[in-house]
Amino acid sequence: MRSRHRPRLAAFLAALFVLAAGLGLAGGPSATAATAAPVRIMPLGDSITGSPGCWRSLLWDQLQNAGYTDIDFVGTLNAQSCALTHDADNEGHGGFQATATADQNLLPGWLATTAPDIVVMHFGTNDVWSSIAPDTILAAYTKLVGQMRASNPAMKVLVAQLIPINPSSCAECAARTVAFNQRIPAWAQGITTAQSPVTVVDQWTGFDTATDTYDGVHPNASGDAKMAARWYPALSALLTPGGPVDPEEPGNQGCSAVFRTVSAWQGGYQGEVTVTNTSSTAPTSSWAVTLGLPTGSRLTQVWNGALTGTTVRDAGWNGTLTAGASTTFGFLASTSEAAGTPSPTASCSAS
């Protein structure tokens, strides 16, 4: 004989299961929303990136201070040897060449271990030093990007135009670096895709081996600061919107502008602004940066740009920026003795 109580028992058990699931006691997905994974960023290169590569610590600090905290620097190497505590994971292998790394298929293993979403690459200095032809280095770049995309089809790649080098043992290295850097934008434009953009970051312009390296090759403190300042706008543009560089915000259409103090003295200071095309596909034909100067400050001289009031426009020759490319302009400004450390703001527009 069939019991009249079984339907009630079944209903009771179903309700109990629903309650247990809500409390996370039953099997299956929890009702609690999953926490989004941090964006994984791989710094890739040679000793300029990894030994100790303190531009990484400055870049990490800049990102954290600007609110980009949901990030994770990744790599199979880790060494805390810089003044600022930071996420030191990286793939900066001292003495390595981009060509040998590609030929020996070293990158796929690093990618499998670390699973980056973004690669920040300053790689090729040792190749240039070894007089390897630009075509050969760029072929290695192409292979490396292919391996990145095999690991993650939506990989975002930032590729540096190399910092200048002038080692005492290589009189030709400076010119070779210039020749190689000139080839990078066209290569990047040819390999970039909407799903996996390749963005060029100009690390060469404004970098001086006499003042920004300790041996003609490796950055000192000022060189590290310059490299971090160049990486920051291009990298932050790939991260969660809402930080200081959002291409969709009014006044930042198509480009970003980042100010830094070069030097300051009583009554004045020298500033530098890095202008970056934040588009992943479209070049600019012109740009304009409006500076918000502290009270009592005024511009007295500008170079690499044309000044109108407090707005600096491109000088013509530097108005065209390929996707992700950067340029800089500098200026001198007077300030009142009470102004303290200069802190201009910079907003950029481009067409």
XYZ file of N, CA, C and O in Angstrom, residues 156-350:
780
model
N 47.600 40.139 -24.646
C 47.957 41.524 -24.932
C 49.473 41.644 -24.783
O 50.037 41.176 -23.786
N 50.132 42.272 -25.745
C 51.592 42.320 -25.763
C 52.059 43.768 -25.863
O 51.662 44.485 -26.790
N 52.892 44.194 -24.919
C 53.569 45.487 -24.990
C 55.019 45.222 -25.355
O 55.725 44.494 -24.639
N 55.475 45.792 -26.463
C 56.842 45.571 -26.951
C 57.596 46.899 -26.938
O 57.123 47.886 -27.521
N 58.746 46.904 -26.305
C 59.516 48.135 -26.188
C 60.392 48.382 -27.401
O 60.978 47.452 -27.965
N 60.472 49.655 -27.807
C 61.630 50.100 -28.569
C 62.742 50.245 -27.544
O 62.619 50.965 -26.554
N 63.839 49.542 -27.741
C 64.848 49.333 -26.707
C 65.461 50.640 -26.217
O 65.627 51.590 -26.981
N 65.827 50.646 -24.926
C 66.587 51.783 -24.422
C 67.929 51.829 -25.143
O 68.448 50.805 -25.587
N 68.509 53.020 -25.315
C 69.811 53.101 -25.983
C 70.900 52.435 -25.148
O 70.797 52.382 -23.914
N 71.897 51.909 -25.814
C 73.051 51.346 -25.111
C 74.326 51.908 -25.750
O 74.363 52.205 -26.945
N 75.337 52.046 -24.928
C 76.625 52.566 -25.405
C 77.750 51.948 -24.580
O 78.490 52.650 -23.889
N 77.896 50.616 -24.641
C 78.939 49.960 -23.851
C 80.323 50.285 -24.402
O 80.496 50.481 -25.610
N 81.303 50.319 -23.521
C 82.665 50.670 -23.940
C 83.247 49.657 -24.916
O 84.120 49.985 -25.715
N 82.729 48.432 -24.881
C 83.267 47.381 -25.741
C 82.551 47.269 -27.087
O 82.870 46.398 -27.888
N 81.583 48.157 -27.348
C 80.810 48.039 -28.594
C 80.484 49.430 -29.123
O 79.444 50.009 -28.790
N 81.367 49.949 -29.949
C 81.174 51.294 -30.489
C 79.988 51.361 -31.438
O 79.407 52.435 -31.625
N 79.610 50.240 -32.046
C 78.527 50.236 -33.034
C 77.151 49.985 -32.417
O 76.130 50.083 -33.107
N 77.104 49.641 -31.138
C 75.837 49.214 -30.534
C 74.783 50.322 -30.525
O 73.590 50.055 -30.711
N 75.223 51.559 -30.313
C 74.260 52.665 -30.266
C 73.525 52.797 -31.599
O 72.292 52.909 -31.637
N 74.269 52.782 -32.688
C 73.645 52.916 -34.018
C 72.810 51.695 -34.366
O 71.746 51.812 -34.983
N 73.273 50.525 -33.959
C 72.502 49.309 -34.234
C 71.147 49.356 -33.524
O 70.132 48.916 -34.067
N 71.137 49.871 -32.294
C 69.882 49.960 -31.540
C 68.901 50.886 -32.238
O 67.708 50.593 -32.351
N 69.406 52.017 -32.724
C 68.547 52.960 -33.453
C 67.954 52.282 -34.688
O 66.748 52.373 -34.950
N 68.790 51.594 -35.444
C 68.331 50.939 -36.674
C 67.282 49.871 -36.377
O 66.285 49.741 -37.106
N 67.492 49.118 -35.310
C 66.517 48.080 -34.954
C 65.210 48.704 -34.475
O 64.119 48.277 -34.887
N 65.294 49.704 -33.619
C 64.081 50.350 -33.094
C 63.207 50.921 -34.209
O 61.973 50.920 -34.105
N 63.835 51.409 -35.259
C 63.070 51.983 -36.365
C 62.203 50.942 -37.063
O 61.187 51.289 -37.682
N 62.565 49.688 -36.947
C 61.827 48.621 -37.622
C 60.632 48.113 -36.794
O 59.739 47.462 -37.337
N 60.638 48.352 -35.497
C 59.650 47.729 -34.616
C 58.218 48.196 -34.876
O 57.300 47.357 -34.936
N 57.941 49.501 -35.051
C 56.534 49.898 -35.245
C 55.860 49.233 -36.444
O 54.706 48.794 -36.333
N 56.546 49.173 -37.576
C 55.942 48.540 -38.755
C 55.719 47.048 -38.513
O 54.694 46.487 -38.928
N 56.675 46.401 -37.846
C 56.499 44.982 -37.523
C 55.258 44.791 -36.642
O 54.431 43.912 -36.893
N 55.127 45.629 -35.607
C 54.005 45.509 -34.681
C 52.676 45.738 -35.388
O 51.690 45.033 -35.144
N 52.646 46.725 -36.263
C 51.414 47.023 -36.994
C 51.008 45.844 -37.869
O 49.814 45.564 -38.046
N 51.993 45.133 -38.392
C 51.694 43.994 -39.256
C 51.230 42.759 -38.518
O 50.555 41.908 -39.099
N 51.557 42.651 -37.232
C 51.231 41.423 -36.493
C 50.089 41.617 -35.510
O 49.510 40.660 -35.018
N 49.725 42.856 -35.210
C 48.670 43.105 -34.227
C 47.319 42.636 -34.748
O 47.057 42.637 -35.957
N 46.455 42.207 -33.832
C 45.086 41.828 -34.167
C 44.156 42.444 -33.129
O 44.592 42.858 -32.058
N 42.863 42.473 -33.465
C 41.900 43.025 -32.515
C 41.849 42.196 -31.240
O 41.708 42.731 -30.139
N 41.955 40.879 -31.371
C 41.888 40.015 -30.195
C 43.185 40.040 -29.400
O 43.165 39.944 -28.167
N 44.307 40.171 -30.086
C 45.611 40.120 -29.431
C 46.485 41.270 -29.935
O 47.379 41.083 -30.759
N 46.223 42.487 -29.432
C 46.973 43.644 -29.926
C 48.427 43.637 -29.457
O 48.740 43.187 -28.358
N 49.289 44.121 -30.328
C 50.706 44.314 -30.005
C 50.960 45.817 -29.996
O 50.830 46.480 -31.024
N 51.315 46.345 -28.844
C 51.479 47.782 -28.654
C 52.951 48.124 -28.476
O 53.644 47.494 -27.676
N 53.423 49.104 -29.227
C 54.819 49.541 -29.125
C 54.936 50.626 -28.060
O 54.151 51.578 -28.035
N 55.915 50.471 -27.184
C 56.197 51.462 -26.139
C 57.603 51.999 -26.367
O 58.579 51.241 -26.358
N 57.703 53.289 -26.603
C 58.981 53.928 -26.919
C 59.794 54.111 -25.642
O 59.589 55.049 -24.883
N 60.747 53.221 -25.417
C 61.645 53.348 -24.265
C 62.956 54.049 -24.643
O 63.790 54.301 -23.768
N 63.111 54.384 -25.925
C 64.372 54.967 -26.387
C 64.397 56.483 -26.231
O 65.367 57.049 -25.716
N 63.344 57.165 -26.668
C 63.325 58.626 -26.678
C 63.460 59.178 -25.259
O 62.745 58.758 -24.352
N 64.377 60.110 -25.086
C 64.541 60.760 -23.790
C 65.415 60.004 -22.814
O 65.656 60.481 -21.702
N 65.899 58.827 -23.202
C 66.765 58.026 -22.330
C 68.216 58.299 -22.705
O 68.600 58.204 -23.866
N 69.039 58.635 -21.727
C 70.426 59.038 -21.948
C 71.356 58.049 -21.261
O 71.327 57.903 -20.032
N 72.188 57.362 -22.031
C 73.074 56.364 -21.427
C 74.072 56.985 -20.458
O 74.528 56.326 -19.523
N 74.400 58.265 -20.650
C 75.367 58.919 -19.766
C 74.794 59.176 -18.376
O 75.508 59.087 -17.367
N 73.497 59.489 -18.303
C 72.885 59.844 -17.019
C 71.907 58.800 -16.502
O 71.567 58.816 -15.311
N 71.452 57.904 -17.381
C 70.391 56.972 -16.991
C 70.849 55.517 -16.906
O 70.024 54.617 -16.727
N 72.156 55.263 -17.085
C 72.700 53.917 -16.880
C 73.950 54.031 -16.009
O 74.549 55.101 -15.889
N 74.359 52.912 -15.428
C 75.594 52.911 -14.632
C 76.765 52.293 -15.387
O 77.905 52.343 -14.929
N 76.481 51.729 -16.580
C 77.546 51.088 -17.348
C 77.358 51.230 -18.855
O 77.986 50.523 -19.628
N 76.489 52.157 -19.257
C 76.206 52.322 -20.674
C 75.134 51.385 -21.189
O 74.725 51.490 -22.354
N 74.637 50.479 -20.334
C 73.652 49.484 -20.769
C 72.494 49.364 -19.777
O 71.323 49.436 -20.165
N 72.807 49.154 -18.505
C 71.786 48.836 -17.501
C 71.307 50.098 -16.788
O 72.121 50.930 -16.379
N 70.005 50.258 -16.621
C 69.466 51.485 -16.016
C 69.917 51.671 -14.575
O 70.013 50.710 -13.809
N 70.200 52.931 -14.219
C 70.366 53.299 -12.820
C 69.016 53.787 -12.295
O 67.983 53.536 -12.921
N 69.004 54.478 -11.167
C 67.727 54.889 -10.567
C 66.918 55.789 -11.504
O 65.704 55.616 -11.659
N 67.584 56.750 -12.155
C 66.844 57.635 -13.053
C 66.377 56.889 -14.291
O 65.281 57.133 -14.823
N 67.175 55.942 -14.767
C 66.762 55.132 -15.907
C 65.575 54.242 -15.575
O 64.649 54.090 -16.377
N 65.588 53.650 -14.372
C 64.450 52.839 -13.942
C 63.174 53.678 -13.893
O 62.096 53.224 -14.309
N 63.295 54.910 -13.384
C 62.120 55.791 -13.298
C 61.584 56.118 -14.682
O 60.363 56.151 -14.899
N 62.480 56.356 -15.641
C 62.035 56.662 -17.000
C 61.338 55.456 -17.635
O 60.306 55.602 -18.302
N 61.907 54.262 -17.423
C 61.288 53.080 -18.013
C 59.905 52.829 -17.418
O 58.946 52.539 -18.148
N 59.781 52.940 -16.100
C 58.470 52.735 -15.465
C 57.452 53.744 -15.974
O 56.288 53.399 -16.230
N 57.902 55.007 -16.136
C 56.986 56.053 -16.609
C 56.504 55.782 -18.023
O 55.370 56.128 -18.380
N 57.342 55.140 -18.847
C 56.932 54.825 -20.217
C 56.000 53.608 -20.261
O 55.062 53.557 -21.055
N 56.263 52.611 -19.407
C 55.405 51.432 -19.398
C 54.011 51.758 -18.849
O 53.009 51.184 -19.310
N 53.954 52.642 -17.864
C 52.719 52.839 -17.105
C 51.495 53.178 -17.964
O 50.455 52.507 -17.839
N 51.532 54.208 -18.817
C 50.298 54.534 -19.549
C 49.846 53.428 -20.484
O 48.638 53.174 -20.618
N 50.786 52.757 -21.132
C 50.410 51.685 -22.054
C 49.832 50.493 -21.299
O 48.857 49.870 -21.742
N 50.401 50.169 -20.135
C 49.913 49.036 -19.365
C 48.591 49.357 -18.678
O 47.649 48.554 -18.699
N 48.495 50.534 -18.081
C 47.263 50.886 -17.369
C 46.074 50.956 -18.332
O 44.937 50.695 -17.943
N 46.338 51.282 -19.606
C 45.261 51.336 -20.588
C 44.654 49.959 -20.854
O 43.532 49.854 -21.345
N 45.377 48.891 -20.508
C 44.878 47.532 -20.711
C 44.176 46.977 -19.482
O 43.602 45.886 -19.530
N 44.239 47.708 -18.368
C 43.679 47.224 -17.120
C 42.280 47.778 -16.904
O 41.753 48.506 -17.740
N 41.691 47.438 -15.773
C 40.317 47.825 -15.483
C 40.150 49.330 -15.577
O 40.903 50.079 -14.945
N 39.152 49.838 -16.338
C 38.937 51.279 -16.417
C 38.642 51.868 -15.050
O 38.187 51.182 -14.146
N 38.898 53.169 -14.923
C 38.643 53.850 -13.661
C 39.902 54.402 -13.059
O 39.864 55.156 -12.092
N 41.059 54.004 -13.589
C 42.318 54.555 -13.134
C 42.567 55.892 -13.793
O 41.707 56.463 -14.457
N 43.787 56.408 -13.662
C 44.062 57.747 -14.155
C 44.141 57.861 -15.662
O 44.088 58.946 -16.193
N 44.273 56.761 -16.366
C 44.389 56.821 -17.819
C 43.279 55.985 -18.428
O 43.380 54.781 -18.539
N 42.169 56.615 -18.740
C 41.036 55.928 -19.339
C 40.738 56.563 -20.680
O 40.271 57.687 -20.746
N 41.029 55.877 -21.798
C 40.857 56.476 -23.109
C 39.427 56.909 -23.398
O 39.194 57.712 -24.293
N 38.437 56.381 -22.671
C 37.061 56.738 -22.948
C 36.623 58.007 -22.227
O 35.542 58.524 -22.461
N 37.413 58.503 -21.290
C 37.041 59.696 -20.550
C 37.185 60.934 -21.428
O 38.120 61.035 -22.231
N 36.287 61.936 -21.283
C 36.440 63.193 -22.019
C 37.806 63.806 -21.722
O 38.272 63.793 -20.605
N 38.426 64.354 -22.746
C 39.745 64.949 -22.570
C 40.872 63.957 -22.745
O 42.032 64.328 -22.687
N 40.553 62.645 -22.912
C 41.588 61.649 -23.120
C 41.278 60.805 -24.343
O 41.559 59.626 -24.388
N 40.629 61.397 -25.329
C 40.229 60.644 -26.503
C 41.446 60.261 -27.334
O 42.096 61.096 -27.939
N 41.780 58.987 -27.329
C 42.814 58.478 -28.207
C 44.229 58.576 -27.703
O 45.134 58.054 -28.330
N 44.467 59.233 -26.568
C 45.833 59.341 -26.088
C 45.841 59.564 -24.581
O 44.834 59.944 -23.986
N 46.985 59.300 -23.984
C 47.186 59.582 -22.570
C 48.401 60.478 -22.424
O 49.277 60.521 -23.305
N 48.483 61.192 -21.316
C 49.612 62.082 -21.035
C 50.045 61.877 -19.595
O 49.224 61.960 -18.678
N 51.319 61.578 -19.396
C 51.857 61.335 -18.060
C 53.000 62.308 -17.801
O 53.977 62.359 -18.562
N 52.880 63.085 -16.734
C 53.887 64.083 -16.370
C 54.896 63.494 -15.386
O 54.553 62.688 -14.534
N 56.160 63.933 -15.514
C 57.152 63.654 -14.479
C 58.056 64.862 -14.310
O 58.288 65.628 -15.258
N 58.552 65.037 -13.104
C 59.501 66.104 -12.817
C 60.903 65.626 -13.152
O 61.356 64.599 -12.627
N 61.595 66.339 -14.030
C 62.978 66.004 -14.352
C 63.906 66.562 -13.294
O 64.795 65.868 -12.784
N 63.704 67.821 -12.936
C 64.472 68.455 -11.864
C 63.697 69.667 -11.366
O 62.839 70.208 -12.076
N 63.988 70.077 -10.149
C 63.306 71.227 -9.558
C 64.301 72.042 -8.752
O 65.279 71.509 -8.216
N 64.072 73.324 -8.696
C 64.923 74.236 -7.938
C 64.043 75.360 -7.402
O 62.863 75.469 -7.751
N 64.611 76.152 -6.549
C 63.839 77.252 -5.977
C 63.427 78.217 -7.083
O 64.249 78.811 -7.754
N 62.127 78.336 -7.298
C 61.610 79.251 -8.305
C 61.343 78.637 -9.662
O 60.910 79.343 -10.577
N 61.578 77.334 -9.826
C 61.315 76.746 -11.138
C 61.527 75.246 -11.183
O 61.996 74.632 -10.216
N 61.178 74.648 -12.307
C 61.370 73.214 -12.469
C 61.353 72.868 -13.955
O 60.897 73.653 -14.794
N 61.891 71.683 -14.281
C 61.840 71.126 -15.629
C 60.923 69.913 -15.604
O 61.057 69.038 -14.745
N 59.973 69.882 -16.533
C 59.043 68.766 -16.615
C 59.118 68.055 -17.942
O 59.631 68.600 -18.932
N 58.640 66.834 -17.965
C 58.559 66.035 -19.194
C 57.195 65.351 -19.224
O 56.729 64.844 -18.200
N 56.555 65.344 -20.370
C 55.259 64.691 -20.529
C 55.386 63.632 -21.623
O 55.870 63.920 -22.725
N 54.976 62.425 -21.299
C 54.944 61.325 -22.263
C 53.540 61.194 -22.830
O 52.583 61.010 -22.077
N 53.416 61.341 -24.138
C 52.128 61.230 -24.827
C 52.090 59.858 -25.509
O 53.004 59.520 -26.264
N 51.049 59.082 -25.237
C 50.927 57.732 -25.778
C 49.611 57.574 -26.517
O 48.556 57.971 -26.002
N 49.670 57.012 -27.709
C 48.456 56.658 -28.449
C 47.854 55.420 -27.797
O 48.442 54.343 -27.826
N 46.688 55.569 -27.178
C 46.095 54.461 -26.430
C 45.261 53.521 -27.289
O 44.740 52.526 -26.788
N 45.139 53.806 -28.569
C 44.403 52.896 -29.448
C 45.244 51.657 -29.745
O 46.466 51.730 -29.834
N 44.582 50.524 -29.865
C 45.287 49.287 -30.218
C 45.392 49.100 -31.725
O 46.055 48.173 -32.188
N 44.717 49.969 -32.497
C 44.719 49.778 -33.955
C 44.962 51.052 -34.754
O 45.622 51.013 -35.791
N 44.437 52.189 -34.298
C 44.426 53.398 -35.128
C 45.574 54.342 -34.782
O 45.854 54.585 -33.610
N 46.247 54.912 -35.790
C 47.277 55.918 -35.524
C 46.646 57.281 -35.249
O 45.487 57.532 -35.581
N 47.409 58.163 -34.614
C 46.993 59.557 -34.470
C 47.613 60.365 -35.598
O 48.650 59.988 -36.160
N 47.001 61.489 -35.922
C 47.617 62.435 -36.857
C 48.061 63.704 -36.132
O 48.893 64.445 -36.626
N 47.482 63.932 -34.956
C 47.878 65.082 -34.141
C 47.421 64.848 -32.713
O 46.552 64.015 -32.456
N 48.034 65.580 -31.778
C 47.632 65.482 -30.379
C 47.818 66.832 -29.692
O 48.542 67.703 -30.191
N 47.131 66.998 -28.584
C 47.247 68.224 -27.796
C 47.125 67.855 -26.325
O 46.268 67.057 -25.940
N 47.997 68.428 -25.516
C 47.993 68.178 -24.076
C 47.750 69.496 -23.351
O 48.477 70.471 -23.571
N 46.733 69.524 -22.511
C 46.452 70.701 -21.702
C 46.988 70.470 -20.292
O 46.639 69.465 -19.650
N 47.836 71.373 -19.850
C 48.464 71.250 -18.543
C 47.698 72.071 -17.508
O 47.354 73.225 -17.761
N 47.436 71.450 -16.387
C 46.874 72.177 -15.249
C 48.005 72.519 -14.307
O 48.526 71.647 -13.592
N 48.437 73.775 -14.312
C 49.613 74.179 -13.545
C 49.234 74.606 -12.133
O 48.161 75.168 -11.915
N 50.113 74.353 -11.160
C 49.865 74.823 -9.798
C 49.794 76.351 -9.756
O 50.343 77.038 -10.633
N 49.130 76.881 -8.772
C 49.028 78.328 -8.597
C 50.429 78.938 -8.516
O 51.305 78.438 -7.806
N 50.631 79.991 -9.266
C 51.926 80.663 -9.260
C 52.927 80.095 -10.231
O 54.067 80.538 -10.287
N 52.503 79.110 -11.040
C 53.407 78.478 -12.007
C 53.031 78.909 -13.419
O 51.848 79.078 -13.736
N 54.035 79.090 -14.277
C 53.771 79.390 -15.681
C 54.880 78.800 -16.537
O 56.040 78.682 -16.112
N 54.521 78.434 -17.763
C 55.487 77.861 -18.692
C 56.359 78.950 -19.282
O 55.876 80.003 -19.691
N 57.647 78.683 -19.335
C 58.584 79.654 -19.911
C 59.261 79.136 -21.175
O 59.753 79.929 -21.978
N 59.287 77.841 -21.372
C 59.917 77.272 -22.564
C 59.373 75.867 -22.792
O 59.137 75.125 -21.844
N 59.147 75.508 -24.072
C 58.674 74.175 -24.438
C 59.499 73.676 -25.608
O 59.841 74.456 -26.513
N 59.850 72.407 -25.611
C 60.512 71.813 -26.772
C 59.788 70.527 -27.155
O 59.127 69.892 -26.347
N 59.902 70.182 -28.431
C 59.184 69.042 -29.029
C 57.671 69.249 -29.007
O 56.904 68.283 -29.045
N 57.237 70.501 -28.969
C 55.817 70.811 -28.988
C 55.610 72.291 -29.240
O 56.550 73.094 -29.158
N 54.370 72.672 -29.567
C 54.025 74.075 -29.831
C 53.074 74.545 -28.736
O 52.030 73.929 -28.498
N 53.422 75.642 -28.074
C 52.690 76.111 -26.902
C 51.676 77.193 -27.262
O 52.001 78.166 -27.953
N 50.446 77.027 -26.775
C 49.420 78.067 -26.835
C 48.759 78.117 -25.467
O 48.013 77.204 -25.092
N 49.022 79.165 -24.718
C 48.506 79.246 -23.355
C 49.104 78.163 -22.488
O 50.314 78.136 -22.265
N 48.267 77.250 -22.003
C 48.771 76.102 -21.239
C 48.564 74.793 -22.004
O 48.635 73.714 -21.427
N 48.298 74.907 -23.305
C 48.121 73.717 -24.141
C 49.334 73.542 -25.048
O 49.766 74.492 -25.716
N 49.889 72.340 -25.041
C 51.026 72.005 -25.899
C 50.528 71.057 -26.985
O 49.982 69.986 -26.689
N 50.698 71.475 -28.245
C 50.329 70.627 -29.383
C 51.586 70.019 -29.985
O 52.695 70.497 -29.743
N 51.399 68.972 -30.753
C 52.547 68.333 -31.382
C 53.290 69.316 -32.277
O 52.728 70.324 -32.727
N 54.543 68.996 -32.529
C 55.388 69.879 -33.327
C 55.322 69.552 -34.816
O 56.137 70.053 -35.593
N 54.355 68.728 -35.217
C 54.246 68.345 -36.625
C 54.921 67.014 -36.876
O 54.258 66.020 -37.204
N 56.201 66.980 -36.677
C 56.949 65.755 -36.950
C 56.626 64.640 -35.954
O 56.819 63.452 -36.257
N 56.126 64.979 -34.766
C 55.820 63.951 -33.761
C 54.319 63.818 -33.506
O 53.895 63.263 -32.496
N 53.491 64.324 -34.439
C 52.045 64.216 -34.268
C 51.494 62.855 -34.640
O 50.499 62.406 -34.076
N 52.133 62.184 -35.586
C 51.672 60.864 -36.011
C 52.279 59.802 -35.105
O 53.495 59.622 -35.067
N 51.407 59.112 -34.368
C 51.834 58.034 -33.482
C 51.088 56.774 -33.884
O 49.861 56.767 -33.934
N 51.822 55.728 -34.186
C 51.178 54.461 -34.478
C 50.516 53.922 -33.215
O 50.768 54.408 -32.112
N 49.657 52.921 -33.370
C 48.936 52.358 -32.228
C 49.906 51.955 -31.126
O 50.836 51.186 -31.361
N 49.711 52.530 -29.939
C 50.540 52.204 -28.788
C 51.853 52.945 -28.694
O 52.563 52.828 -27.689
N 52.207 53.728 -29.722
C 53.491 54.426 -29.710
C 53.432 55.667 -28.814
O 52.367 56.196 -28.505
N 54.609 56.116 -28.400
C 54.711 57.265 -27.500
C 55.715 58.278 -28.020
O 56.593 57.953 -28.831
N 55.577 59.498 -27.541
C 56.561 60.544 -27.771
C 56.599 61.406 -26.513
O 55.750 61.256 -25.622
N 57.583 62.271 -26.408
C 57.676 63.125 -25.225
C 57.904 64.568 -25.644
O 58.436 64.848 -26.720
N 57.466 65.488 -24.795
C 57.881 66.877 -24.906
C 58.317 67.354 -23.529
O 57.920 66.784 -22.497
N 59.161 68.357 -23.531
C 59.674 68.880 -22.272
C 59.369 70.353 -22.128
O 59.035 71.038 -23.104
N 59.488 70.860 -20.917
C 59.242 72.277 -20.692
C 59.949 72.754 -19.432
O 60.328 71.953 -18.561
N 60.155 74.053 -19.385
C 60.612 74.737 -18.184
C 59.472 75.590 -17.672
O 58.688 76.151 -18.457
N 59.348 75.677 -16.372
C 58.287 76.480 -15.768
C 58.835 77.218 -14.558
O 59.712 76.715 -13.845
N 58.334 78.409 -14.371
C 58.649 79.158 -13.150
C 57.573 78.851 -12.124
O 56.460 78.431 -12.462
N 57.900 79.035 -10.873
C 56.940 78.777 -9.812
C 57.275 79.641 -8.621
O 58.413 80.121 -8.480
N 56.298 79.891 -7.769
C 56.557 80.675 -6.559
C 57.370 79.841 -5.590
O 57.363 78.613 -5.614
N 58.087 80.496 -4.713
C 58.934 79.779 -3.759
C 58.105 78.866 -2.864
O 58.581 77.841 -2.395
N 56.831 79.210 -2.653
C 55.983 78.433 -1.754
C 55.284 77.277 -2.461
O 54.517 76.543 -1.845
N 55.533 77.133 -3.761
C 54.778 76.120 -4.514
C 55.163 74.706 -4.149
O 54.382 73.784 -4.294
N 56.380 74.480 -3.646
C 56.806 73.135 -3.272
C 57.039 72.264 -4.482
O 57.356 72.745 -5.580
N 56.880 70.927 -4.318
C 57.102 69.989 -5.407
C 56.070 70.209 -6.510
O 54.872 70.236 -6.237
N 56.489 70.412 -7.756
C 55.528 70.670 -8.836
C 54.603 69.490 -9.058
O 55.031 68.323 -9.000
N 53.335 69.773 -9.306
C 52.361 68.688 -9.512
C 51.339 69.064 -10.570
O 50.135 69.101 -10.303
N 51.785 69.383 -11.796
C 50.819 69.680 -12.865
C 49.988 68.447 -13.212
O 50.434 67.311 -13.053
N 48.779 68.691 -13.693
C 47.989 67.625 -14.293
C 48.117 67.723 -15.803
O 48.480 68.793 -16.329
N 47.841 66.640 -16.501
C 47.957 66.635 -17.977
C 46.813 65.830 -18.560
O 46.631 64.657 -18.204
N 46.024 66.449 -19.433
C 44.966 65.733 -20.149
C 45.249 65.823 -21.646
O 45.749 66.829 -22.138
N 44.942 64.735 -22.341
C 45.355 64.619 -23.738
C 44.150 64.369 -24.647
O 43.190 63.680 -24.266
N 44.199 64.946 -25.829
C 43.221 64.636 -26.870
C 43.982 64.427 -28.168
O 45.051 64.999 -28.373
N 43.427 63.598 -29.047
C 44.116 63.270 -30.294
C 43.111 63.133 -31.411
O 41.916 62.903 -31.195
